[in-house]
Coordinates of C-alpha atoms and ligand atoms in Angstrom, one line a residue:
X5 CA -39.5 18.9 111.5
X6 CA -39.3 15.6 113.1
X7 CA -36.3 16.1 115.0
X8 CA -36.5 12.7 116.8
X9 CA -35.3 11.2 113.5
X10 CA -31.9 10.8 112.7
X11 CA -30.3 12.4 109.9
X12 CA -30.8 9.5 107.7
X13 CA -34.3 8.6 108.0
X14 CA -35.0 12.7 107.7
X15 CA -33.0 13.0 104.8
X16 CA -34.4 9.8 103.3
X17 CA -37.8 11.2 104.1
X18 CA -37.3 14.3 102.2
X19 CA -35.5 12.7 99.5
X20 CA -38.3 10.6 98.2
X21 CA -40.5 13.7 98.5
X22 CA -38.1 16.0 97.1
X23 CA -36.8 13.7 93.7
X24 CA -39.4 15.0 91.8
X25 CA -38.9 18.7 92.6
X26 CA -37.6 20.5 89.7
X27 CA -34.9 22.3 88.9
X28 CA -32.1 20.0 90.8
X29 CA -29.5 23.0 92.2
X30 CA -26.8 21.4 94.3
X31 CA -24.3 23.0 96.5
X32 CA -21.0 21.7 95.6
X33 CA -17.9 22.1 97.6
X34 CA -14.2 21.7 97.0
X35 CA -10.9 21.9 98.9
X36 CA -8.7 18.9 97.7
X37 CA -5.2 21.1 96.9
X38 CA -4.8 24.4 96.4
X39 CA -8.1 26.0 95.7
X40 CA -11.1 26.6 97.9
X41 CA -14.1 26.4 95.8
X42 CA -18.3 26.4 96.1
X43 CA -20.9 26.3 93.0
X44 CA -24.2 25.9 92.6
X45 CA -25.4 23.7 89.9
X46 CA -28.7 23.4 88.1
X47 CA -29.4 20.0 86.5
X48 CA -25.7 18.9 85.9
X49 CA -25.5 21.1 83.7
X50 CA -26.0 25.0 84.4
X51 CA -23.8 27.2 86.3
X52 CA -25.8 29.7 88.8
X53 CA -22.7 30.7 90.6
X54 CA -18.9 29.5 90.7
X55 CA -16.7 30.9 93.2
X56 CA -12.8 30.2 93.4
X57 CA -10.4 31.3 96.1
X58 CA -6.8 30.4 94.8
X59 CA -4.1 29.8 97.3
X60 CA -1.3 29.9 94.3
X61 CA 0.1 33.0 95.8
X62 CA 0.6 32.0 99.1
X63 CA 2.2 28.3 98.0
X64 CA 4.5 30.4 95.5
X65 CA 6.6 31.7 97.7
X66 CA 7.3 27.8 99.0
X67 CA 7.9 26.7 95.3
X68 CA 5.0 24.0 95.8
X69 CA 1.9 23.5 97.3
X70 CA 2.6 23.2 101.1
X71 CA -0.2 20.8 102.9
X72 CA -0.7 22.2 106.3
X73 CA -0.6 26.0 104.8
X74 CA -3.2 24.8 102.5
X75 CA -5.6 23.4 105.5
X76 CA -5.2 26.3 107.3
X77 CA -6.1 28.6 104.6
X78 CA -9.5 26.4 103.5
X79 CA -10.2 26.5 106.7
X80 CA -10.3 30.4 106.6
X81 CA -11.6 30.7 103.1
X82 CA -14.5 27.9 103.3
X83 CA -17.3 29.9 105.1
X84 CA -16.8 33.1 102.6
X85 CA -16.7 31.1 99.4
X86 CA -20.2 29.2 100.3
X87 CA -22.0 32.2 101.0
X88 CA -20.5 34.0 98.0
X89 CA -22.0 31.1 95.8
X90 CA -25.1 31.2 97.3
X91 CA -25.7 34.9 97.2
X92 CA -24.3 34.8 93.7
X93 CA -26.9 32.0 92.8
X94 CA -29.9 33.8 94.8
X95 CA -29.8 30.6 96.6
X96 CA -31.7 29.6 100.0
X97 CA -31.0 26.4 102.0
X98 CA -34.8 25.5 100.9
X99 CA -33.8 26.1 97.3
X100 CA -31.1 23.3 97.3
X101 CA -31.5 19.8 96.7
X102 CA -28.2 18.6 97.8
X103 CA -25.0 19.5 99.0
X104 CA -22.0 17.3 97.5
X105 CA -18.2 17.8 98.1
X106 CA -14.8 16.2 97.1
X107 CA -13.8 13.6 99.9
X108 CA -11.4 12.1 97.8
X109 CA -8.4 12.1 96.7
X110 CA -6.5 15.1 97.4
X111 CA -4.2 16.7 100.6
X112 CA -6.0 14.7 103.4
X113 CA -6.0 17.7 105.8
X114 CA -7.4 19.9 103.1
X115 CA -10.1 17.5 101.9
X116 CA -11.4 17.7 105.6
X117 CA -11.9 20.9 105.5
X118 CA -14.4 21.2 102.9
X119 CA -16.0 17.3 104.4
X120 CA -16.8 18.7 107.3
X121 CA -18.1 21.8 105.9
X122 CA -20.2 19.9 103.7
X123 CA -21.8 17.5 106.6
X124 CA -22.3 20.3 108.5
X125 CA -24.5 22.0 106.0
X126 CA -26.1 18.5 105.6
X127 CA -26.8 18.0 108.4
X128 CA -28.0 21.7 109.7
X129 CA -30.6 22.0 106.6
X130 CA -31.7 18.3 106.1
X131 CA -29.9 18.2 102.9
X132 CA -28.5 15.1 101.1
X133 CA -25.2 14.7 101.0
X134 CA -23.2 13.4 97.6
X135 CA -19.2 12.6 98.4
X136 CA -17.6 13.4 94.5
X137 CA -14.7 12.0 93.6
X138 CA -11.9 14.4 92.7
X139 CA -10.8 12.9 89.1
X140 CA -14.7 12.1 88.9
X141 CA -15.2 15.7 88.7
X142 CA -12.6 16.5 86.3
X143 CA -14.1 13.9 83.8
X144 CA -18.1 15.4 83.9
X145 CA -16.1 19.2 83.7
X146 CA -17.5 19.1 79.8
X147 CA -21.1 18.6 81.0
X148 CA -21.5 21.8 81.6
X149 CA -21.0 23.3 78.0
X150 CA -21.7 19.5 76.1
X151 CA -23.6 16.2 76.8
X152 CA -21.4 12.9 77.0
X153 CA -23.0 9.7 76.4
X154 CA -21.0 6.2 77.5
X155 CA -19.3 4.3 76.3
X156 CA -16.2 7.2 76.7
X157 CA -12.8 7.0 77.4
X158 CA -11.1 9.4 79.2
X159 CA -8.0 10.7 79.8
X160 CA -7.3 12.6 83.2
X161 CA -4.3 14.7 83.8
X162 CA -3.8 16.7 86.8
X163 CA -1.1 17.9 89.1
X164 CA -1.8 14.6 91.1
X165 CA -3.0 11.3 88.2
X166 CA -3.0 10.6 85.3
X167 CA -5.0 8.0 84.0
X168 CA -6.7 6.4 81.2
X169 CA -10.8 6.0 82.4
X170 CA -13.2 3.8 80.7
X171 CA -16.8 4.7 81.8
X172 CA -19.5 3.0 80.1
X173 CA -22.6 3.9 82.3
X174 CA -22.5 6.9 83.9
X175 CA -20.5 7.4 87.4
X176 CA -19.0 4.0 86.9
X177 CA -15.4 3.6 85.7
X178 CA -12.9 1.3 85.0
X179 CA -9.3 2.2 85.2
X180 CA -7.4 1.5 82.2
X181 CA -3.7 2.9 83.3
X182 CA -2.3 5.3 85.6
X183 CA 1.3 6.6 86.4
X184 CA 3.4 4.3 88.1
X185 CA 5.4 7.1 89.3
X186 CA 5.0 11.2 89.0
X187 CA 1.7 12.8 87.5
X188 CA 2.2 14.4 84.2
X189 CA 1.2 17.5 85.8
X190 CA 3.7 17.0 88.7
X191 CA 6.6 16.6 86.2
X192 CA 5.4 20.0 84.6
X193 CA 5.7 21.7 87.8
X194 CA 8.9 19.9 89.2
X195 CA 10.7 20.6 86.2
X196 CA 9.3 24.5 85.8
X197 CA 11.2 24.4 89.7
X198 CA 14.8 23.4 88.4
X199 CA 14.3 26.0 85.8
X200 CA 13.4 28.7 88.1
X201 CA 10.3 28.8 86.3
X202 CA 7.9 29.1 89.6
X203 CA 4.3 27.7 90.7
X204 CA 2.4 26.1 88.7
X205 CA 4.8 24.6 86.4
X206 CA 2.8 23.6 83.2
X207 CA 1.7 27.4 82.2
X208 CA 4.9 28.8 82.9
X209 CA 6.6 25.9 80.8
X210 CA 3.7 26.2 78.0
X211 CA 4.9 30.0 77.6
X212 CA 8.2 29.0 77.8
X213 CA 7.9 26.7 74.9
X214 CA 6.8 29.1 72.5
X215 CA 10.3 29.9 72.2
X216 CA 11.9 26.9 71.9
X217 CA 12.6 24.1 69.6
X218 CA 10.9 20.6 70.7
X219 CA 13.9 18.8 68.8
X220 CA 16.7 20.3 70.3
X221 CA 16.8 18.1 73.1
X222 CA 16.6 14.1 73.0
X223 CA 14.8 13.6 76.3
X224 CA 13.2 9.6 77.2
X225 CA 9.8 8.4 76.2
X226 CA 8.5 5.8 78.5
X227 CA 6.0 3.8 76.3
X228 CA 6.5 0.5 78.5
X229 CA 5.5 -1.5 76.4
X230 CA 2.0 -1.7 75.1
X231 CA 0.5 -1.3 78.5
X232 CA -1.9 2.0 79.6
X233 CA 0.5 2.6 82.4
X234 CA 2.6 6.2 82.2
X235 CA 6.1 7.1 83.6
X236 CA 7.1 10.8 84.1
X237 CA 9.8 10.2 86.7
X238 CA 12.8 9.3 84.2
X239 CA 11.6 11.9 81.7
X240 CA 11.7 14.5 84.8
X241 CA 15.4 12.9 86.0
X242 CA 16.3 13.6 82.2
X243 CA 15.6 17.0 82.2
X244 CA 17.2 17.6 85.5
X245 CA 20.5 15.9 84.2
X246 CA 20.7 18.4 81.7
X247 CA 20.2 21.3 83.7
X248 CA 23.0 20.0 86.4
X249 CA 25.6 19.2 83.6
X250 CA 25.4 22.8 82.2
X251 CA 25.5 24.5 85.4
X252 CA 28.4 22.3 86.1
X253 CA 29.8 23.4 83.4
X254 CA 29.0 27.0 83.5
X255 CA 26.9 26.5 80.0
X256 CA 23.6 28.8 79.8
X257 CA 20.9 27.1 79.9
X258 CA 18.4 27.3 76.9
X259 CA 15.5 27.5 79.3
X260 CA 13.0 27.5 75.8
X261 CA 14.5 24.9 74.3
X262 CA 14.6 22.5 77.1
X263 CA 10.4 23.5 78.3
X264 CA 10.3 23.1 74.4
X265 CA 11.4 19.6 74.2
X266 CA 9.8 18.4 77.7
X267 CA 6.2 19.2 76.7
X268 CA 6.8 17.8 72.9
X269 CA 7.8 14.5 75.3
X270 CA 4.8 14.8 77.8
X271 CA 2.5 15.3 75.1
X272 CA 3.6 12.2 72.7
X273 CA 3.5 10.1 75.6
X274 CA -0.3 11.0 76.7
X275 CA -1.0 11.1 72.8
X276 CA 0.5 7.8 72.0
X277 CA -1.1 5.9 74.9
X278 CA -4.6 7.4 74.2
X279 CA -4.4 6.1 70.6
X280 CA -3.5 2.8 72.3
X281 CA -6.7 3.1 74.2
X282 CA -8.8 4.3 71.5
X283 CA -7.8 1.7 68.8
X284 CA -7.7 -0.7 71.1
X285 CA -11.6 -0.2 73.1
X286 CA -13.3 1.0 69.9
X287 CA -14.8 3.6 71.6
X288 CA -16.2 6.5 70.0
X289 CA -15.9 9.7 72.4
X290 CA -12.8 10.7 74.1
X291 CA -13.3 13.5 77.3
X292 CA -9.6 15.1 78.0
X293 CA -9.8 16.5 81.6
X294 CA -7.5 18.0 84.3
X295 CA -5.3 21.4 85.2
X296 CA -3.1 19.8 82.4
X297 CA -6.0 19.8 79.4
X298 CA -5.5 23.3 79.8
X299 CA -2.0 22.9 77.6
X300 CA -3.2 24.4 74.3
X301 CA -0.3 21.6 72.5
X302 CA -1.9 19.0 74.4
X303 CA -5.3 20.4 73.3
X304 CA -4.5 20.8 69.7
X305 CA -3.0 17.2 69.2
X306 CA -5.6 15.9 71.0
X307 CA -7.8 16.7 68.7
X308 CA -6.0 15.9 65.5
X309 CA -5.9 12.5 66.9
X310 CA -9.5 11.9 67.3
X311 CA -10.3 13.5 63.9
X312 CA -7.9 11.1 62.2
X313 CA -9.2 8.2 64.1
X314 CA -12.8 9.3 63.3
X315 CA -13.7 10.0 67.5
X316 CA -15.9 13.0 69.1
X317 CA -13.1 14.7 71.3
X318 CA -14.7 16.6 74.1
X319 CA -12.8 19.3 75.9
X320 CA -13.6 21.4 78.5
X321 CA -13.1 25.2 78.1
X322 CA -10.2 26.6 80.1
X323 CA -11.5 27.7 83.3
X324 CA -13.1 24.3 83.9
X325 CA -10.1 22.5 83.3
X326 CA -8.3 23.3 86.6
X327 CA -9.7 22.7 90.1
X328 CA -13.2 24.1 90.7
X329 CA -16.7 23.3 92.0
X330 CA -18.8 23.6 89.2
X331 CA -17.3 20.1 88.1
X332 CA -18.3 18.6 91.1
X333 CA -21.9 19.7 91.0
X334 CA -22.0 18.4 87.3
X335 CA -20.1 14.9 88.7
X336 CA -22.9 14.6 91.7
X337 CA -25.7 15.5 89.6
X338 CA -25.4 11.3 88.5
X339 CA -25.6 9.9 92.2
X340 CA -28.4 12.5 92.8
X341 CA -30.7 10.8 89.7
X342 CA -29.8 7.6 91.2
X343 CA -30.6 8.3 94.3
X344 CA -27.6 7.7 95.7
X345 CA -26.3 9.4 99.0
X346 CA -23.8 9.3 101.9
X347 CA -24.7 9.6 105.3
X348 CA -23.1 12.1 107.8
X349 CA -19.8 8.9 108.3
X350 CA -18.4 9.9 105.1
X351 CA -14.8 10.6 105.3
X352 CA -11.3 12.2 103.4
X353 CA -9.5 9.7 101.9
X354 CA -6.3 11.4 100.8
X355 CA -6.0 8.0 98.2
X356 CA -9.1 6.5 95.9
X357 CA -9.1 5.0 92.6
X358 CA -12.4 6.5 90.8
X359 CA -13.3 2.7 90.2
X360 CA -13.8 2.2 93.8
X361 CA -16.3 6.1 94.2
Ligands
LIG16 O1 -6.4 19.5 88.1 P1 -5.5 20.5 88.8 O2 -6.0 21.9 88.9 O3 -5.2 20.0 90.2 C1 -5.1 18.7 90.6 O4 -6.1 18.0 90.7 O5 -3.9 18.2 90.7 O6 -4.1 20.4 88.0 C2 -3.1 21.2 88.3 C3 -1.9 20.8 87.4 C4 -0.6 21.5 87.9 O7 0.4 20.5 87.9 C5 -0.3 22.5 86.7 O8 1.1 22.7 86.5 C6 -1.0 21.8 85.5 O9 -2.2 21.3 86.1 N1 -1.3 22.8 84.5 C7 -0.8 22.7 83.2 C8 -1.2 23.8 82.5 N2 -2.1 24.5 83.3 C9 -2.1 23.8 84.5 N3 0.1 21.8 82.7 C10 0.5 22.0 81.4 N4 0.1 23.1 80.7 C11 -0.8 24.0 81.2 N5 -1.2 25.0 80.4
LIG17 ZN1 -7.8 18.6 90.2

């Protein structure tokens, strides 16, 4: 090994020898919130190993995801979740092909965590390195059980964004509309809070629902105007209204009812604007993606819209619709057949619209 080189020329070296090697199994690392998470990837698309380690218990004694408790725990997590993955996949550091890794966005000090552990590797094995956008990786989720060809549009609802994506060559993206305020996810969990309803919010709200009736309360609906832009904020301040008047009023809260008739607003909104979208770009596929795709009313709707408006809705299963690695590997696989790589300055950037990866 030429050591005298620097990273990049070895890497580049390697890189134009090693594009042809077949299969393509990437290392993909992430640590943007509350999950520490490694996967190896073959081709985009197939899933030798997927290892998660949740922090949800530790943050729910807080209510919330707390930032520095999250570093600290990636930071003790990160080493043991790689090697599981590779041990899991039967991989070697000569197996691999690249290692890639969420730098952005996400908790700053928790993206670091999983950056450095990523350049490290890179650096250590001569591997190329592949910085993934967080939302990125959301989006390509469904490439592991489907194929998506652009034009698509793509709606992305976590705990942190939601936007409306229009990608029409792959790993390029234009952003249609985002929340001006809270994430839809966010206002699932904020609200889930008031309620007593624990971390996360938007299962605990979903089973909540089941119960209740989505009429019996008449929450807000911020459309503004015909723009792709979403507000959660006075839809949450609604709901937390309500719950203040009863208590001050010693009224019982129907705790059903109210989850009931928050989600039924959530869900019109996101459904509403997406039609927008759709109608509007004349696009054919629609990718739902995010922790919050994993709301079966969300799911269900979703795709009663798409059938009525004649559109391939593509959803990811369950498990790949909160945070995880396996998206990342499937998001990276893209640079990789372009060939294109970081070197060892890439950096956490806590904010980063996915037009600007
Ligand atoms: O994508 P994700 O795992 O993390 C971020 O990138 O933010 O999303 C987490 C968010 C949380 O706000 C959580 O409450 C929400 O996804 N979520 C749901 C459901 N499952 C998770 N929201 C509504 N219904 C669900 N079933
Ligand atoms: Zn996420």
């Amino acid at each position: 090994m030429a050591f005298h080189l620097s990273y990049r020329e070895r890497v580049t070296r390697l890189t134009k020898l090693d594009r042809t090697k077949r299969p393509v199994d990437i290392l993909a690392i992430e640590s943007s919130c509350d999950e520490t998470a490694a996967a190896i990837i073959r081709d985009g698309q197939t899933v030798l190993s997927s290892v998660i380690a949740s922090q949800i218990e530790t943050h729910q004694r807080y209510g919330g995801v707390v930032p520095e408790v999250a570093s600290r725990a990636h930071v003790e997590e990160i080493i043991a979740v790689i090697d599981e993955a590779m041990l899991k996949a039967q991989a070697t550091w000569e197996s691999l092909s690249a290692i890639a890794v969420t730098y952005a966005p996400g908790l700053i000090g928790a993206l670091f965590v999983g950056v450095t552990a990523a350049k490290s590797l890179a650096l250590a094995h001569d591997l190329p390195l592949i910085g993934v956008h967080h939302l990125a990786g959301h989006l390509y989720a469904s490439m592991i059980d489907d194929t998506i060809e652009p034009a698509f549009l793509a709606l992305i609802v976590s705990g942190g964004h939601t936007e409306l994506v229009l990608c029409e060559e792959h790993g390029r993206f234009e952003r249609l509309g985002h929340t001006r305020d809270d994430a839809a996810g966010e206002a699932f969990d904020k609200v889930a809070r008031a309620m007593g309803l624990g971390y996360p919010g938007g299962p605990a709200i979903a089973k909540a629902a089941l119960q209740g009736d989505e009429t019996s309360i008449a929450l807000p609906r911020a459309m503004l105007d015909d723009s792709y832009d979403f507000s959660f904020s006075g839809l949450k301040s609604a709901v937390l209204l309500h719950l203040d008047k009863a208590k001050k009023a010693s009224r019982p809260v129907a705790i059903a009812d109210v989850a009931a008739s928050f989600q039924r607003a959530v869900v019109d909104v996101l459904l509403a604007k997406t039609a927008l979208a759709i109608q509007r770009t004349g696009v054919k596929t629609l990718v739902l993606a995010g922790g919050v795709a994993a709301n079966s009313t969300l799911r269900a709707e979703l795709l009663q819209l798409c059938e009525e408006l004649g559109v391939r809705a593509v959803i990811p299963p369950l498990w790949l619709c909160t945070d995880n690695a396996t998206m990342i590997g499937a998001a990276a696989y893209f640079r990789y057949q372009k060939g294109e790589f970081d070197d060892l300055d890439l950096t956490a950037k806590a904010n980063l619209p996915i037009d600007q990866w």
